[in-house]
Amino acid sequence: MPLMKSWVASANSAETPFPLNNLPYGVFSRAGEDPRCGVAIGDMILDMAALEAAGLIALDAEAVFDLPFWNQVMELAPEVWAKLRGHLHAMLVDGSGDQATIAPYLVPQADAQLHMPFMVSEYTDFYAGRQHAQNMGAILRGSPDLPANWLHIPIGYNGRASSVVVSGTQINRPNGQTKAPDADMPSFGPSKRLDIELEIGAIVGTPSEFGAPVTVDQADAMIFGFVLLNDWSARDIQAWEYQPLGPFQGKAFGTSISPWIVTKAALEPFRVPTPACEKALLPYLDGTIDGLYDIALEVLMQPEGAAKPTSICKTNAKRLYYSAAEQLCHHASGGCGMNAGDLLGSGTISGPEKSEFGSLMELSWAGRAPFTLDTGEIRTFIEDNDTLILRGAALGDGYQIGFGTCTGKIRPAVKFPA
Ligand code: CA
């Protein structure tokens, strides 16, 4: 599929993350205004709340756009999502008769602040990156062998919705309990092994009923869109706390997401199958869809005062072993109800080469192999005032479906107890 031309000139470049092919959904405001729904097109935002108030768009529902989240739209059926996308395309396509009517409702992105694009109902984090799981095994257990369940279960744990924040939000280095291997007693204080995890977040749109499982194909149809997701991780806190019940405080102090929801429809041309299963999945995880997406991903690190960030990882979302639809099917298989706004983290995405490792734990091999930034500074884990940046885009023929960036700066730990 080629670039679709828009009358919004900035949407027609091969470099813009937001051509007409994309049309991602966000929440924005200008100074003194209330946050409301908008759609990115080139370097502009289409003010959906103002369009709705003017009677220029309606979705067979009560007002859904003059709200600081897209959950109301998500809860409408996939047919309505398609209808909305069709309306937006017709309004913004080159040659549209609506140009003069719609143009006044465009706001420059440069004037806008972006907010959380949806209310996170609940947050579940998975572990679907095979290379990451093998690397973690090699680092922590001395063997890259996968855990016995890994090739059968899309492994996950229930995280915290309250700690999911939008790109740009600063993250405090967490305090927590750690224990050095040779110490008699644990101690409490700032994490010394603060890390990122490069992930894609899938957002559930259509709810499922409590007690009712869904198939992989039904799960795929329930997904509304995707964001970049950085699952900040305190490795030293995690190492001491995680047995026998899994991660807790080491994963509960911040998860950053990119501000634009890229719809499943925009990513449709970039679908790719999951890798051939080494061991056949149980029949309840069978599906007919290609569940992964070809999305180029990059991580950059920028110390305080550095003129430019250093690229430290380049990989691709197609490296995942399980799809979001398989994870969602597994999630609901025992009867767990899923809600509009449920966020599913893919798990850290890493490829086979070191340049494709999606966490600092892997890049520095647990601190044993420090790496050098373009500034000459040396890192193993994140230092205070470092900024981490995730980027992602599906690369088409002369256009891209961009996610924008997912950034976060690490602030020094708060003093606790005071
Ligand atoms: Ca994670």
Short mmCIF file of N, CA, C and O in Angstrom, two decimals, residues 206-313:
data_model
loop_
_atom_site.label_atom_id
_atom_site.label_comp_id
_atom_site.label_asym_id
_atom_site.label_seq_id
_atom_site.Cartn_x
_atom_site.Cartn_y
_atom_site.Cartn_z
N THR A 206 -12.77 -4.05 23.01
CA THR A 206 -14.03 -4.73 23.30
C THR A 206 -13.87 -5.58 24.56
O THR A 206 -12.96 -6.40 24.64
N PRO A 207 -14.74 -5.40 25.55
CA PRO A 207 -14.63 -6.21 26.77
C PRO A 207 -15.03 -7.66 26.52
O PRO A 207 -15.70 -7.97 25.54
N SER A 208 -14.60 -8.54 27.43
CA SER A 208 -15.12 -9.91 27.43
C SER A 208 -15.83 -10.13 28.76
O SER A 208 -15.57 -9.43 29.73
N GLU A 209 -16.73 -11.11 28.77
CA GLU A 209 -17.53 -11.34 29.97
C GLU A 209 -16.75 -12.14 31.00
O GLU A 209 -16.03 -13.07 30.65
N PHE A 210 -16.95 -11.79 32.26
CA PHE A 210 -16.42 -12.59 33.36
C PHE A 210 -16.91 -14.03 33.22
O PHE A 210 -18.09 -14.27 33.01
N GLY A 211 -15.99 -14.98 33.30
CA GLY A 211 -16.37 -16.39 33.21
C GLY A 211 -16.37 -16.94 31.80
O GLY A 211 -16.53 -18.15 31.62
N ALA A 212 -16.21 -16.07 30.79
CA ALA A 212 -16.32 -16.52 29.40
C ALA A 212 -14.98 -16.41 28.68
O ALA A 212 -14.46 -15.31 28.51
N PRO A 213 -14.43 -17.55 28.25
CA PRO A 213 -13.17 -17.48 27.49
C PRO A 213 -13.40 -16.91 26.09
O PRO A 213 -14.54 -16.82 25.62
N VAL A 214 -12.31 -16.52 25.44
CA VAL A 214 -12.37 -16.07 24.04
C VAL A 214 -11.31 -16.83 23.25
O VAL A 214 -10.28 -17.23 23.80
N THR A 215 -11.58 -17.04 21.96
CA THR A 215 -10.59 -17.69 21.10
C THR A 215 -9.51 -16.68 20.72
O THR A 215 -9.67 -15.46 20.92
N VAL A 216 -8.44 -17.17 20.12
CA VAL A 216 -7.38 -16.28 19.66
C VAL A 216 -7.94 -15.30 18.62
O VAL A 216 -7.63 -14.10 18.65
N ASP A 217 -8.78 -15.79 17.70
CA ASP A 217 -9.33 -14.91 16.67
C ASP A 217 -10.27 -13.86 17.30
O ASP A 217 -10.26 -12.69 16.90
N GLN A 218 -11.07 -14.28 18.27
CA GLN A 218 -11.93 -13.31 18.96
C GLN A 218 -11.08 -12.30 19.73
O GLN A 218 -11.39 -11.10 19.75
N ALA A 219 -10.02 -12.77 20.34
CA ALA A 219 -9.13 -11.87 21.08
C ALA A 219 -8.51 -10.84 20.15
O ALA A 219 -8.44 -9.65 20.48
N ASP A 220 -8.10 -11.28 18.97
CA ASP A 220 -7.51 -10.34 18.01
C ASP A 220 -8.52 -9.24 17.66
O ASP A 220 -8.16 -8.06 17.58
N ALA A 221 -9.78 -9.62 17.48
CA ALA A 221 -10.80 -8.64 17.13
C ALA A 221 -11.08 -7.67 18.27
O ALA A 221 -11.55 -6.56 18.04
N MET A 222 -10.79 -8.08 19.51
CA MET A 222 -11.05 -7.22 20.68
C MET A 222 -10.01 -6.10 20.83
O MET A 222 -10.24 -5.13 21.54
N ILE A 223 -8.83 -6.27 20.18
CA ILE A 223 -7.73 -5.32 20.40
C ILE A 223 -7.98 -4.04 19.61
O ILE A 223 -8.28 -4.09 18.41
N PHE A 224 -7.85 -2.91 20.28
CA PHE A 224 -8.13 -1.59 19.69
C PHE A 224 -6.89 -1.00 19.04
O PHE A 224 -6.96 -0.41 17.96
N GLY A 225 -5.76 -1.12 19.70
CA GLY A 225 -4.54 -0.52 19.16
C GLY A 225 -3.34 -0.82 20.03
O GLY A 225 -3.42 -1.62 20.97
N PHE A 226 -2.25 -0.13 19.69
CA PHE A 226 -0.96 -0.43 20.31
C PHE A 226 -0.21 0.86 20.66
O PHE A 226 -0.38 1.89 20.01
N VAL A 227 0.63 0.78 21.68
CA VAL A 227 1.54 1.86 22.07
C VAL A 227 2.92 1.26 22.32
O VAL A 227 3.05 0.05 22.53
N LEU A 228 3.95 2.11 22.30
CA LEU A 228 5.25 1.70 22.81
C LEU A 228 5.16 1.68 24.33
O LEU A 228 4.47 2.51 24.93
N LEU A 229 5.89 0.78 24.93
CA LEU A 229 5.80 0.64 26.39
C LEU A 229 7.19 0.38 26.97
O LEU A 229 7.91 -0.49 26.49
N ASN A 230 7.57 1.20 27.92
CA ASN A 230 8.82 0.99 28.66
C ASN A 230 8.48 0.56 30.07
O ASN A 230 8.00 1.36 30.87
N ASP A 231 8.72 -0.70 30.35
CA ASP A 231 8.41 -1.27 31.66
C ASP A 231 9.65 -1.13 32.55
O ASP A 231 10.46 -2.04 32.65
N TRP A 232 9.79 0.06 33.15
CA TRP A 232 10.95 0.35 34.02
C TRP A 232 11.07 -0.75 35.07
O TRP A 232 10.06 -1.16 35.66
N SER A 233 12.28 -1.19 35.31
CA SER A 233 12.50 -2.34 36.19
C SER A 233 13.70 -2.10 37.11
O SER A 233 14.75 -1.68 36.64
N ALA A 234 13.52 -2.36 38.40
CA ALA A 234 14.62 -2.28 39.36
C ALA A 234 15.13 -3.70 39.59
O ALA A 234 14.53 -4.48 40.34
N ARG A 235 16.22 -4.05 38.91
CA ARG A 235 16.67 -5.45 38.90
C ARG A 235 17.09 -5.96 40.27
O ARG A 235 16.91 -7.14 40.58
N ASP A 236 17.69 -5.07 41.08
CA ASP A 236 18.15 -5.53 42.39
C ASP A 236 16.97 -5.76 43.35
O ASP A 236 16.98 -6.71 44.13
N ILE A 237 15.95 -4.90 43.25
CA ILE A 237 14.75 -5.11 44.08
C ILE A 237 14.04 -6.38 43.63
O ILE A 237 13.65 -7.24 44.44
N GLN A 238 13.92 -6.52 42.31
CA GLN A 238 13.25 -7.69 41.72
C GLN A 238 13.95 -9.00 42.13
O GLN A 238 13.29 -9.98 42.48
N ALA A 239 15.28 -8.99 42.13
CA ALA A 239 16.04 -10.22 42.39
C ALA A 239 15.79 -10.76 43.79
O ALA A 239 15.74 -11.97 44.01
N TRP A 240 15.59 -9.85 44.74
CA TRP A 240 15.42 -10.25 46.14
C TRP A 240 13.98 -10.60 46.46
O TRP A 240 13.69 -11.43 47.31
N GLU A 241 13.02 -10.00 45.76
CA GLU A 241 11.61 -10.14 46.14
C GLU A 241 10.86 -11.21 45.34
O GLU A 241 9.80 -11.63 45.75
N TYR A 242 11.38 -11.64 44.17
CA TYR A 242 10.49 -12.26 43.19
C TYR A 242 10.13 -13.71 43.49
O TYR A 242 9.16 -14.23 42.94
N GLN A 243 10.89 -14.38 44.38
CA GLN A 243 10.50 -15.74 44.69
C GLN A 243 9.69 -15.78 45.98
O GLN A 243 10.06 -15.11 46.95
N PRO A 244 8.59 -16.50 46.06
CA PRO A 244 8.04 -17.37 45.03
C PRO A 244 6.89 -16.77 44.23
O PRO A 244 6.33 -17.48 43.40
N LEU A 245 6.52 -15.52 44.40
CA LEU A 245 5.28 -15.04 43.77
C LEU A 245 5.48 -14.12 42.57
O LEU A 245 4.52 -13.64 42.00
N GLY A 246 6.72 -13.83 42.20
CA GLY A 246 6.94 -13.00 41.01
C GLY A 246 7.24 -11.56 41.34
O GLY A 246 7.36 -11.18 42.51
N PRO A 247 7.37 -10.71 40.31
CA PRO A 247 7.78 -9.31 40.52
C PRO A 247 6.72 -8.54 41.31
O PRO A 247 5.52 -8.81 41.19
N PHE A 248 7.18 -7.58 42.08
CA PHE A 248 6.24 -6.73 42.85
C PHE A 248 6.76 -5.29 42.81
O PHE A 248 6.57 -4.59 41.84
N GLN A 249 7.49 -4.84 43.84
CA GLN A 249 7.94 -3.45 43.89
C GLN A 249 8.95 -3.11 42.79
O GLN A 249 9.03 -1.96 42.36
N GLY A 250 9.69 -4.08 42.36
CA GLY A 250 10.69 -3.84 41.32
C GLY A 250 10.08 -3.46 39.98
O GLY A 250 10.78 -3.03 39.07
N LYS A 251 8.75 -3.61 39.86
CA LYS A 251 8.04 -3.32 38.61
C LYS A 251 6.88 -2.37 38.82
O LYS A 251 6.06 -2.22 37.92
N ALA A 252 6.78 -1.77 39.99
CA ALA A 252 5.55 -1.03 40.32
C ALA A 252 5.76 0.46 40.49
O ALA A 252 4.91 1.16 41.03
N PHE A 253 6.89 0.98 40.03
CA PHE A 253 7.19 2.40 40.27
C PHE A 253 7.08 3.25 39.01
O PHE A 253 7.25 4.45 39.04
N GLY A 254 6.75 2.63 37.87
CA GLY A 254 6.58 3.39 36.65
C GLY A 254 6.62 2.51 35.42
O GLY A 254 7.49 1.65 35.28
N THR A 255 5.63 2.69 34.55
CA THR A 255 5.62 2.07 33.22
C THR A 255 5.20 3.18 32.27
O THR A 255 4.12 3.75 32.43
N SER A 256 6.07 3.53 31.32
CA SER A 256 5.78 4.66 30.43
C SER A 256 5.22 4.16 29.11
O SER A 256 5.67 3.14 28.59
N ILE A 257 4.22 4.88 28.59
CA ILE A 257 3.69 4.54 27.25
C ILE A 257 3.76 5.76 26.34
O ILE A 257 3.72 6.91 26.79
N SER A 258 3.84 5.50 25.03
CA SER A 258 3.82 6.58 24.04
C SER A 258 2.42 7.19 23.99
O SER A 258 1.44 6.51 24.32
N PRO A 259 2.31 8.46 23.60
CA PRO A 259 1.04 9.18 23.77
C PRO A 259 -0.01 8.93 22.69
O PRO A 259 -1.15 9.35 22.85
N TRP A 260 0.35 8.28 21.59
CA TRP A 260 -0.61 8.06 20.50
C TRP A 260 -0.96 6.59 20.40
O TRP A 260 -0.06 5.75 20.30
N ILE A 261 -2.23 6.27 20.41
CA ILE A 261 -2.68 4.89 20.18
C ILE A 261 -2.69 4.65 18.68
O ILE A 261 -3.48 5.25 17.94
N VAL A 262 -1.78 3.78 18.22
CA VAL A 262 -1.77 3.40 16.81
C VAL A 262 -2.78 2.27 16.64
O VAL A 262 -2.68 1.23 17.31
N THR A 263 -3.75 2.48 15.77
CA THR A 263 -4.84 1.50 15.68
C THR A 263 -4.38 0.22 14.98
O THR A 263 -3.45 0.23 14.17
N LYS A 264 -5.09 -0.83 15.30
CA LYS A 264 -4.84 -2.11 14.63
C LYS A 264 -5.06 -1.96 13.13
O LYS A 264 -4.33 -2.53 12.32
N ALA A 265 -6.04 -1.13 12.74
CA ALA A 265 -6.33 -0.95 11.31
C ALA A 265 -5.12 -0.35 10.58
O ALA A 265 -4.80 -0.75 9.46
N ALA A 266 -4.44 0.61 11.22
CA ALA A 266 -3.29 1.25 10.57
C ALA A 266 -2.14 0.27 10.39
O ALA A 266 -1.35 0.38 9.44
N LEU A 267 -2.06 -0.70 11.29
CA LEU A 267 -0.95 -1.66 11.25
C LEU A 267 -1.27 -2.89 10.41
O LEU A 267 -0.41 -3.77 10.23
N GLU A 268 -2.48 -2.96 9.89
CA GLU A 268 -2.93 -4.16 9.16
C GLU A 268 -1.95 -4.58 8.04
O GLU A 268 -1.66 -5.77 7.91
N PRO A 269 -1.41 -3.62 7.25
CA PRO A 269 -0.49 -4.05 6.17
C PRO A 269 0.83 -4.63 6.69
O PRO A 269 1.63 -5.12 5.88
N PHE A 270 1.07 -4.54 7.98
CA PHE A 270 2.37 -4.95 8.53
C PHE A 270 2.27 -6.22 9.37
O PHE A 270 3.18 -6.55 10.13
N ARG A 271 1.16 -6.93 9.24
CA ARG A 271 1.01 -8.17 10.01
C ARG A 271 1.99 -9.23 9.52
O ARG A 271 2.20 -9.38 8.31
N VAL A 272 2.56 -9.96 10.46
CA VAL A 272 3.42 -11.11 10.15
C VAL A 272 3.04 -12.25 11.11
O VAL A 272 2.53 -12.00 12.20
N PRO A 273 3.28 -13.50 10.68
CA PRO A 273 2.92 -14.62 11.55
C PRO A 273 3.85 -14.72 12.76
O PRO A 273 4.99 -14.22 12.73
N THR A 274 3.38 -15.38 13.80
CA THR A 274 4.26 -15.73 14.91
C THR A 274 5.26 -16.77 14.39
O THR A 274 4.98 -17.46 13.40
N PRO A 275 6.43 -16.90 15.03
CA PRO A 275 7.41 -17.88 14.55
C PRO A 275 6.85 -19.30 14.65
O PRO A 275 5.94 -19.56 15.44
N ALA A 276 7.40 -20.19 13.84
CA ALA A 276 6.99 -21.59 13.93
C ALA A 276 7.21 -22.06 15.36
O ALA A 276 8.25 -21.82 15.96
N CYS A 277 6.20 -22.72 15.92
CA CYS A 277 6.31 -23.18 17.31
C CYS A 277 7.27 -24.35 17.40
O CYS A 277 7.18 -25.30 16.63
N GLU A 278 8.16 -24.27 18.37
CA GLU A 278 9.07 -25.40 18.59
C GLU A 278 8.30 -26.58 19.16
O GLU A 278 8.55 -27.73 18.82
N LYS A 279 7.36 -26.26 20.04
CA LYS A 279 6.44 -27.28 20.54
C LYS A 279 5.04 -26.78 20.26
O LYS A 279 4.73 -25.63 20.57
N ALA A 280 4.20 -27.64 19.67
CA ALA A 280 2.86 -27.21 19.30
C ALA A 280 2.13 -26.66 20.53
O ALA A 280 2.21 -27.25 21.62
N LEU A 281 1.43 -25.54 20.34
CA LEU A 281 0.64 -25.00 21.44
C LEU A 281 -0.60 -25.85 21.65
O LEU A 281 -1.07 -26.52 20.71
N LEU A 282 -1.11 -25.85 22.84
CA LEU A 282 -2.35 -26.58 23.11
C LEU A 282 -3.48 -25.98 22.28
O LEU A 282 -3.44 -24.79 21.95
N PRO A 283 -4.48 -26.82 21.94
CA PRO A 283 -5.49 -26.37 20.96
C PRO A 283 -6.22 -25.08 21.34
O PRO A 283 -6.63 -24.33 20.46
N TYR A 284 -6.37 -24.79 22.64
CA TYR A 284 -7.10 -23.56 22.99
C TYR A 284 -6.37 -22.31 22.54
O TYR A 284 -6.96 -21.24 22.44
N LEU A 285 -5.06 -22.44 22.22
CA LEU A 285 -4.28 -21.29 21.75
C LEU A 285 -4.14 -21.26 20.22
O LEU A 285 -3.35 -20.49 19.68
N ASP A 286 -4.92 -22.11 19.53
CA ASP A 286 -4.90 -22.09 18.06
C ASP A 286 -5.67 -20.88 17.53
O ASP A 286 -6.71 -20.52 18.06
N GLY A 287 -5.17 -20.31 16.47
CA GLY A 287 -5.88 -19.21 15.80
C GLY A 287 -5.54 -19.21 14.33
O GLY A 287 -4.63 -19.93 13.89
N THR A 288 -6.26 -18.41 13.58
CA THR A 288 -6.01 -18.36 12.14
C THR A 288 -5.34 -17.05 11.71
O THR A 288 -5.02 -16.87 10.55
N ILE A 289 -5.13 -16.13 12.66
CA ILE A 289 -4.63 -14.80 12.29
C ILE A 289 -3.09 -14.76 12.35
O ILE A 289 -2.46 -15.56 13.04
N ASP A 290 -2.51 -13.82 11.59
CA ASP A 290 -1.10 -13.48 11.76
C ASP A 290 -1.05 -12.44 12.87
O ASP A 290 -1.48 -11.31 12.69
N GLY A 291 -0.51 -12.81 14.02
CA GLY A 291 -0.70 -11.98 15.21
C GLY A 291 0.39 -10.97 15.50
O GLY A 291 0.23 -10.13 16.39
N LEU A 292 1.52 -11.05 14.81
CA LEU A 292 2.61 -10.10 15.09
C LEU A 292 2.63 -8.99 14.04
O LEU A 292 1.95 -9.07 13.01
N TYR A 293 3.45 -7.96 14.29
CA TYR A 293 3.58 -6.83 13.37
C TYR A 293 5.05 -6.53 13.14
O TYR A 293 5.87 -6.64 14.06
N ASP A 294 5.36 -6.14 11.90
CA ASP A 294 6.72 -5.74 11.54
C ASP A 294 6.89 -4.27 11.90
O ASP A 294 6.51 -3.38 11.13
N ILE A 295 7.39 -4.02 13.10
CA ILE A 295 7.56 -2.65 13.61
C ILE A 295 9.01 -2.48 14.04
O ILE A 295 9.48 -3.18 14.95
N ALA A 296 9.73 -1.59 13.36
CA ALA A 296 11.12 -1.30 13.74
C ALA A 296 11.14 -0.54 15.06
O ALA A 296 10.37 0.40 15.25
N LEU A 297 11.99 -0.97 15.97
CA LEU A 297 12.05 -0.40 17.32
C LEU A 297 13.48 0.04 17.63
O LEU A 297 14.44 -0.58 17.18
N GLU A 298 13.59 1.10 18.42
CA GLU A 298 14.92 1.60 18.79
C GLU A 298 14.87 2.14 20.22
O GLU A 298 13.85 2.67 20.66
N VAL A 299 15.98 1.97 20.93
CA VAL A 299 16.13 2.57 22.26
C VAL A 299 17.32 3.51 22.23
O VAL A 299 18.37 3.16 21.67
N LEU A 300 17.15 4.70 22.80
CA LEU A 300 18.23 5.68 22.88
C LEU A 300 18.39 6.13 24.32
O LEU A 300 17.41 6.13 25.10
N MET A 301 19.62 6.50 24.67
CA MET A 301 19.93 6.92 26.04
C MET A 301 20.63 8.27 25.97
O MET A 301 21.55 8.46 25.16
N GLN A 302 20.18 9.21 26.80
CA GLN A 302 20.74 10.57 26.76
C GLN A 302 21.06 11.04 28.18
O GLN A 302 20.16 11.38 28.95
N PRO A 303 22.34 11.08 28.53
CA PRO A 303 22.68 11.61 29.84
C PRO A 303 22.40 13.12 29.92
O PRO A 303 22.31 13.77 28.88
N GLU A 304 22.26 13.61 31.14
CA GLU A 304 22.04 15.05 31.35
C GLU A 304 23.16 15.84 30.66
O GLU A 304 24.33 15.51 30.79
N GLY A 305 22.78 16.84 29.88
CA GLY A 305 23.78 17.71 29.26
C GLY A 305 24.28 17.23 27.91
O GLY A 305 24.93 18.00 27.19
N ALA A 306 23.99 15.98 27.54
CA ALA A 306 24.44 15.48 26.22
C ALA A 306 23.61 16.15 25.13
O ALA A 306 22.40 16.30 25.26
N ALA A 307 24.28 16.55 24.04
CA ALA A 307 23.58 17.24 22.96
C ALA A 307 22.61 16.31 22.24
O ALA A 307 21.55 16.73 21.79
N LYS A 308 23.00 15.05 22.14
CA LYS A 308 22.18 14.09 21.40
C LYS A 308 22.13 12.76 22.16
O LYS A 308 23.07 12.40 22.85
N PRO A 309 21.05 12.01 21.98
CA PRO A 309 21.01 10.68 22.58
C PRO A 309 21.85 9.68 21.79
O PRO A 309 22.10 9.88 20.60
N THR A 310 22.27 8.62 22.46
CA THR A 310 23.00 7.52 21.81
C THR A 310 22.04 6.37 21.58
O THR A 310 21.32 5.96 22.50
N SER A 311 22.03 5.86 20.36
CA SER A 311 21.22 4.68 20.07
C SER A 311 21.89 3.46 20.71
O SER A 311 23.07 3.21 20.48
N ILE A 312 21.15 2.71 21.52
CA ILE A 312 21.75 1.55 22.20
C ILE A 312 21.11 0.23 21.79
O ILE A 312 21.61 -0.83 22.13
N CYS A 313 20.00 0.28 21.06
CA CYS A 313 19.33 -0.96 20.66
C CYS A 313 18.47 -0.70 19.45
O CYS A 313 17.76 0.30 19.39
#
